[in-house]
Amino acid sequence: MQIVIQPNADAVAEYGADQFSRLLSKKPDAVLGLATGSTPVALYQKLIGRYQAGELSFAKATSFNLDEYLGLSPEHPQSYRYFMQQQLFDLIDIAPEHTHVPPGNAADPITACHDYETRIEAAGGIDLQLLGIGRNGHIGFNEPSSGLRSRTRVKTLTQATIHDNARFFTEGEYQPHLSITMGIGTILDARKVLLLATGEAKADAVKAMVEGPLSAACPASALQLHQHAVVVLDEAAASKLADIDFYRHIERENQLLLQRLGKS
């Protein structure tokens, strides 16, 4: 994995936005894998700003989101489809028919999971997959014990994830305990993976992902197998890495090499 350590959360979002901007400038019809959460929102705000400034267009792009709560309609304020409309899709020029979120209200969720995989394949696969990481190491809704070759499927959420997400639901409001999520194998099929993590609360999960063993106990550790995974951290999220000086050294050398090749 390429480990990039930035001074703060805003710099992490800026770095992530640069990755999307470079891809879309080279491939306007790119297939984007998107995620929800506070860290992606900061990146989306950067992308929206660049779109509004005329620097970026999503008109030819296609998107696939990682996951969705099972049992919520797209119009439900806590659904991830609603989140994406509010935080990104309604604020850029992406075609509505080119945005895909797993159908949380599917009558047949098992078939819907298979269809989602088929749609990704038909689109040519994902060029750049955005990820966050949960405190227990989950990516998407792939909780600990998830198979490292898993595909899009229905997944039961852990109590830790339910607790972490409870703040988004009002008291007495129905909170789903099931989801539809891209599998770890689906994520690993993306040509490039970009994981963003900020804050001290993510430091243990980041350490397990980067320096721990490859294990279903930390689903994000599967990114150790990816040929082009970029992990972008702020100082707090990187604070428990044992080899942090080495990662900084590698990134400096990478930047020097890119400058010499004229690709900075």
CSV table of C-alpha atoms in Angstrom, one decimal:
chain,number,residue,atom,x,y,z
A,1,MET,CA,0.0,0.0,0.0
A,2,GLN,CA,1.1,3.6,-0.7
A,3,ILE,CA,0.8,5.4,2.6
A,4,VAL,CA,0.4,9.2,2.4
A,5,ILE,CA,0.4,11.2,5.6
A,6,GLN,CA,-1.1,14.7,5.5
A,7,PRO,CA,-1.0,17.4,8.2
A,8,ASN,CA,-4.8,17.6,8.7
A,9,ALA,CA,-8.2,16.4,7.6
A,10,ASP,CA,-8.6,19.2,5.1
A,11,ALA,CA,-5.3,18.2,3.4
A,12,VAL,CA,-6.5,14.6,3.2
A,13,ALA,CA,-9.7,15.7,1.4
A,14,GLU,CA,-7.7,17.9,-1.0
A,15,TYR,CA,-5.4,15.0,-1.8
A,16,GLY,CA,-8.4,12.7,-2.4
A,17,ALA,CA,-10.0,15.3,-4.7
A,18,ASP,CA,-6.8,15.5,-6.7
A,19,GLN,CA,-7.0,11.8,-7.3
A,20,PHE,CA,-10.5,12.1,-8.7
A,21,SER,CA,-9.7,15.2,-10.7
A,22,ARG,CA,-6.7,13.6,-12.4
A,23,LEU,CA,-8.7,10.5,-13.3
A,24,LEU,CA,-11.6,12.4,-14.8
A,25,SER,CA,-9.3,14.7,-16.8
A,26,LYS,CA,-7.7,11.6,-18.4
A,27,LYS,CA,-10.9,9.5,-18.6
A,28,PRO,CA,-14.1,11.6,-18.5
A,29,ASP,CA,-16.2,8.5,-18.7
A,30,ALA,CA,-14.5,6.9,-15.7
A,31,VAL,CA,-16.4,4.5,-13.4
A,32,LEU,CA,-16.2,5.8,-9.8
A,33,GLY,CA,-16.7,3.8,-6.6
A,34,LEU,CA,-18.1,6.1,-4.0
A,35,ALA,CA,-18.7,5.9,-0.2
A,36,THR,CA,-20.6,7.7,2.5
A,37,GLY,CA,-19.4,9.2,5.8
A,38,SER,CA,-17.9,12.4,7.2
A,39,THR,CA,-14.5,11.9,5.6
A,40,PRO,CA,-16.0,11.4,2.1
A,41,VAL,CA,-18.2,14.5,2.6
A,42,ALA,CA,-15.1,16.7,2.9
A,43,LEU,CA,-13.8,15.3,-0.3
A,44,TYR,CA,-17.1,15.7,-2.1
A,45,GLN,CA,-17.2,19.4,-1.0
A,46,LYS,CA,-13.8,19.8,-2.7
A,47,LEU,CA,-15.1,18.1,-5.9
A,48,ILE,CA,-18.3,20.2,-5.9
A,49,GLY,CA,-16.2,23.4,-5.6
A,50,ARG,CA,-14.1,22.4,-8.6
A,51,TYR,CA,-17.2,21.6,-10.6
A,52,GLN,CA,-18.7,24.9,-9.8
A,53,ALA,CA,-15.5,26.6,-10.8
A,54,GLY,CA,-15.7,24.9,-14.2
A,55,GLU,CA,-12.6,22.8,-13.5
A,56,LEU,CA,-14.3,19.4,-13.4
A,57,SER,CA,-17.2,17.6,-15.0
A,58,PHE,CA,-18.9,14.3,-14.2
A,59,ALA,CA,-21.2,14.5,-17.2
A,60,LYS,CA,-19.8,11.3,-18.7
A,61,ALA,CA,-18.9,9.5,-15.5
A,62,THR,CA,-20.7,6.5,-13.9
A,63,SER,CA,-20.8,5.8,-10.1
A,64,PHE,CA,-21.4,2.8,-7.9
A,65,ASN,CA,-21.8,3.2,-4.2
A,66,LEU,CA,-20.3,0.7,-1.7
A,67,ASP,CA,-23.4,0.0,0.4
A,68,GLU,CA,-26.9,0.7,1.6
A,69,TYR,CA,-29.1,-0.1,4.6
A,70,LEU,CA,-31.5,-3.0,3.9
A,71,GLY,CA,-35.1,-1.9,4.5
A,72,LEU,CA,-34.8,1.8,3.7
A,73,SER,CA,-36.3,3.4,0.6
A,74,PRO,CA,-34.2,5.7,-1.5
A,75,GLU,CA,-36.3,8.6,-0.2
A,76,HIS,CA,-35.6,7.8,3.5
A,77,PRO,CA,-33.5,10.6,5.1
A,78,GLN,CA,-31.1,8.0,6.6
A,79,SER,CA,-30.6,6.0,3.4
A,80,TYR,CA,-27.3,6.2,1.6
A,81,ARG,CA,-29.0,7.1,-1.7
A,82,TYR,CA,-30.6,10.1,0.0
A,83,PHE,CA,-27.2,11.0,1.5
A,84,MET,CA,-25.5,10.9,-1.9
A,85,GLN,CA,-28.2,13.0,-3.5
A,86,GLN,CA,-27.8,15.6,-0.8
A,87,GLN,CA,-24.0,15.6,-0.5
A,88,LEU,CA,-22.9,15.1,-4.1
A,89,PHE,CA,-25.2,14.0,-7.0
A,90,ASP,CA,-27.7,16.9,-6.9
A,91,LEU,CA,-24.8,19.4,-6.8
A,92,ILE,CA,-22.8,18.2,-9.8
A,93,ASP,CA,-23.5,17.4,-13.5
A,94,ILE,CA,-23.6,13.6,-13.2
A,95,ALA,CA,-26.5,11.9,-15.1
A,96,PRO,CA,-29.0,10.5,-12.6
A,97,GLU,CA,-29.2,7.3,-14.5
A,98,HIS,CA,-25.5,6.8,-14.2
A,99,THR,CA,-25.5,6.8,-10.4
A,100,HIS,CA,-26.0,3.4,-8.7
A,101,VAL,CA,-26.6,2.7,-5.0
A,102,PRO,CA,-27.5,-0.8,-3.8
A,103,PRO,CA,-31.4,-1.0,-3.6
A,104,GLY,CA,-32.1,-1.1,0.1
A,105,ASN,CA,-35.8,-1.7,-0.5
A,106,ALA,CA,-35.4,-4.5,-3.0
A,107,ALA,CA,-38.1,-7.1,-2.9
A,108,ASP,CA,-35.5,-9.8,-3.5
A,109,PRO,CA,-32.2,-8.6,-1.9
A,110,ILE,CA,-30.2,-11.7,-3.0
A,111,THR,CA,-31.1,-11.2,-6.6
A,112,ALA,CA,-30.4,-7.5,-6.2
A,113,CYS,CA,-26.9,-8.2,-5.0
A,114,HIS,CA,-26.2,-10.4,-8.1
A,115,ASP,CA,-27.6,-7.7,-10.4
A,116,TYR,CA,-25.4,-5.1,-8.8
A,117,GLU,CA,-22.3,-7.1,-9.6
A,118,THR,CA,-23.5,-7.6,-13.1
A,119,ARG,CA,-24.0,-3.8,-13.5
A,120,ILE,CA,-20.5,-3.1,-12.3
A,121,GLU,CA,-19.1,-5.7,-14.8
A,122,ALA,CA,-21.2,-4.3,-17.6
A,123,ALA,CA,-19.8,-0.8,-16.9
A,124,GLY,CA,-16.3,-2.1,-17.4
A,125,GLY,CA,-15.3,-2.3,-13.7
A,126,ILE,CA,-14.5,0.4,-11.2
A,127,ASP,CA,-11.6,2.7,-12.1
A,128,LEU,CA,-11.2,4.3,-8.6
A,129,GLN,CA,-12.9,3.0,-5.5
A,130,LEU,CA,-13.2,5.4,-2.5
A,131,LEU,CA,-13.2,3.9,1.0
A,132,GLY,CA,-13.3,4.9,4.6
A,133,ILE,CA,-12.5,2.6,7.4
A,134,GLY,CA,-14.6,1.8,10.5
A,135,ARG,CA,-13.2,1.6,14.0
A,136,ASN,CA,-13.3,-2.1,13.8
A,137,GLY,CA,-11.6,-2.2,10.5
A,138,HIS,CA,-14.6,-2.6,8.3
A,139,ILE,CA,-14.7,-1.3,4.7
A,140,GLY,CA,-18.1,-0.8,3.1
A,141,PHE,CA,-20.3,-2.9,5.5
A,142,ASN,CA,-17.8,-5.8,5.4
A,143,GLU,CA,-17.6,-6.4,9.1
A,144,PRO,CA,-14.9,-8.5,10.9
A,145,SER,CA,-15.1,-12.1,9.8
A,146,SER,CA,-16.1,-11.1,6.2
A,147,GLY,CA,-14.6,-13.4,3.5
A,148,LEU,CA,-11.7,-11.8,1.7
A,149,ARG,CA,-13.1,-12.9,-1.6
A,150,SER,CA,-16.7,-12.0,-0.9
A,151,ARG,CA,-19.0,-10.4,-3.4
A,152,THR,CA,-21.9,-8.0,-3.1
A,153,ARG,CA,-24.3,-9.5,-0.5
A,154,VAL,CA,-26.6,-9.0,2.4
A,155,LYS,CA,-24.5,-8.4,5.6
A,156,THR,CA,-25.5,-8.3,9.3
A,157,LEU,CA,-24.0,-5.2,11.0
A,158,THR,CA,-22.0,-5.6,14.2
A,159,GLN,CA,-23.2,-4.0,17.4
A,160,ALA,CA,-20.2,-1.7,17.2
A,161,THR,CA,-21.2,-0.4,13.8
A,162,ILE,CA,-24.8,-0.1,14.9
A,163,HIS,CA,-23.7,1.9,17.9
A,164,ASP,CA,-21.4,4.2,15.9
A,165,ASN,CA,-24.2,4.9,13.4
A,166,ALA,CA,-26.9,5.4,16.0
A,167,ARG,CA,-26.1,9.1,16.1
A,168,PHE,CA,-27.7,9.5,12.7
A,169,PHE,CA,-31.1,8.2,13.8
A,170,THR,CA,-33.5,9.9,16.2
A,171,GLU,CA,-34.7,8.3,19.3
A,172,GLY,CA,-37.3,5.7,18.5
A,173,GLU,CA,-36.5,5.8,14.8
A,174,TYR,CA,-36.1,2.4,13.0
A,175,GLN,CA,-32.4,1.7,12.6
A,176,PRO,CA,-31.5,-1.2,10.2
A,177,HIS,CA,-29.3,-4.0,11.4
A,178,LEU,CA,-28.8,-5.4,7.9
A,179,SER,CA,-27.2,-3.9,4.8
A,180,ILE,CA,-26.3,-4.6,1.2
A,181,THR,CA,-22.6,-4.1,0.6
A,182,MET,CA,-20.0,-4.7,-2.1
A,183,GLY,CA,-17.9,-7.6,-1.0
A,184,ILE,CA,-14.2,-7.4,-0.3
A,185,GLY,CA,-13.5,-9.3,-3.5
A,186,THR,CA,-15.6,-6.7,-5.4
A,187,ILE,CA,-13.6,-3.9,-3.9
A,188,LEU,CA,-10.3,-5.6,-4.7
A,189,ASP,CA,-11.4,-5.8,-8.4
A,190,ALA,CA,-11.2,-2.0,-8.7
A,191,ARG,CA,-8.2,-0.8,-10.7
A,192,LYS,CA,-7.3,1.7,-7.9
A,193,VAL,CA,-8.4,2.0,-4.3
A,194,LEU,CA,-8.3,5.2,-2.3
A,195,LEU,CA,-8.9,4.9,1.4
A,196,LEU,CA,-9.1,8.1,3.5
A,197,ALA,CA,-9.0,8.1,7.3
A,198,THR,CA,-8.9,11.0,9.7
A,199,GLY,CA,-8.9,11.3,13.5
A,200,GLU,CA,-7.4,9.5,16.4
A,201,ALA,CA,-10.5,7.2,16.7
A,202,LYS,CA,-9.3,5.5,13.5
A,203,ALA,CA,-5.7,5.0,14.5
A,204,ASP,CA,-6.0,1.5,15.8
A,205,ALA,CA,-7.9,0.3,12.7
A,206,VAL,CA,-5.3,2.0,10.5
A,207,LYS,CA,-2.4,0.2,12.3
A,208,ALA,CA,-4.2,-3.1,12.0
A,209,MET,CA,-4.9,-2.5,8.3
A,210,VAL,CA,-1.4,-1.4,7.4
A,211,GLU,CA,0.9,-3.3,9.8
A,212,GLY,CA,-1.2,-6.1,11.1
A,213,PRO,CA,-1.6,-9.6,9.5
A,214,LEU,CA,-3.8,-10.2,6.5
A,215,SER,CA,-6.9,-11.3,8.4
A,216,ALA,CA,-10.7,-11.4,8.2
A,217,ALA,CA,-10.6,-9.9,11.8
A,218,CYS,CA,-9.6,-6.6,10.0
A,219,PRO,CA,-11.4,-6.6,6.7
A,220,ALA,CA,-9.4,-3.5,5.5
A,221,SER,CA,-6.2,-5.5,5.8
A,222,ALA,CA,-7.3,-7.1,2.5
A,223,LEU,CA,-6.0,-4.0,0.8
A,224,GLN,CA,-2.5,-5.4,1.4
A,225,LEU,CA,-3.3,-7.6,-1.6
A,226,HIS,CA,-4.2,-4.8,-3.9
A,227,GLN,CA,-1.7,-3.7,-6.6
A,228,HIS,CA,-2.7,0.0,-6.4
A,229,ALA,CA,-4.1,1.0,-3.0
A,230,VAL,CA,-3.5,4.5,-1.7
A,231,VAL,CA,-4.1,5.1,2.0
A,232,VAL,CA,-4.3,8.8,2.9
A,233,LEU,CA,-4.2,9.7,6.6
A,234,ASP,CA,-4.0,12.8,8.8
A,235,GLU,CA,-1.5,12.9,11.6
A,236,ALA,CA,-4.0,11.7,14.1
A,237,ALA,CA,-5.1,8.6,12.1
A,238,ALA,CA,-1.4,7.8,11.4
A,239,SER,CA,-0.3,8.2,15.0
A,240,LYS,CA,-0.1,4.6,16.0
A,241,LEU,CA,1.9,3.3,13.0
A,242,ALA,CA,5.2,1.9,14.0
A,243,ASP,CA,7.0,2.6,10.8
A,244,ILE,CA,5.7,6.1,10.2
A,245,ASP,CA,9.1,7.6,9.4
A,246,PHE,CA,9.7,4.9,6.8
A,247,TYR,CA,6.3,5.7,5.2
A,248,ARG,CA,7.2,9.4,5.0
A,249,HIS,CA,10.5,8.5,3.5
A,250,ILE,CA,8.9,6.3,0.8
A,251,GLU,CA,6.4,9.0,-0.1
A,252,ARG,CA,9.2,11.6,-0.4
A,253,GLU,CA,11.1,9.3,-2.7
A,254,ASN,CA,7.9,8.6,-4.8
A,255,GLN,CA,7.3,12.3,-5.3
A,256,LEU,CA,11.0,12.9,-6.4
A,257,LEU,CA,10.6,10.1,-8.9
A,258,LEU,CA,7.4,11.5,-10.3
A,259,GLN,CA,9.1,14.9,-10.6
A,260,ARG,CA,12.0,13.4,-12.5
A,261,LEU,CA,9.5,11.7,-14.8
A,262,GLY,CA,7.5,14.9,-15.3
A,263,LYS,CA,4.4,13.4,-13.7
A,264,SER,CA,4.1,15.5,-10.5
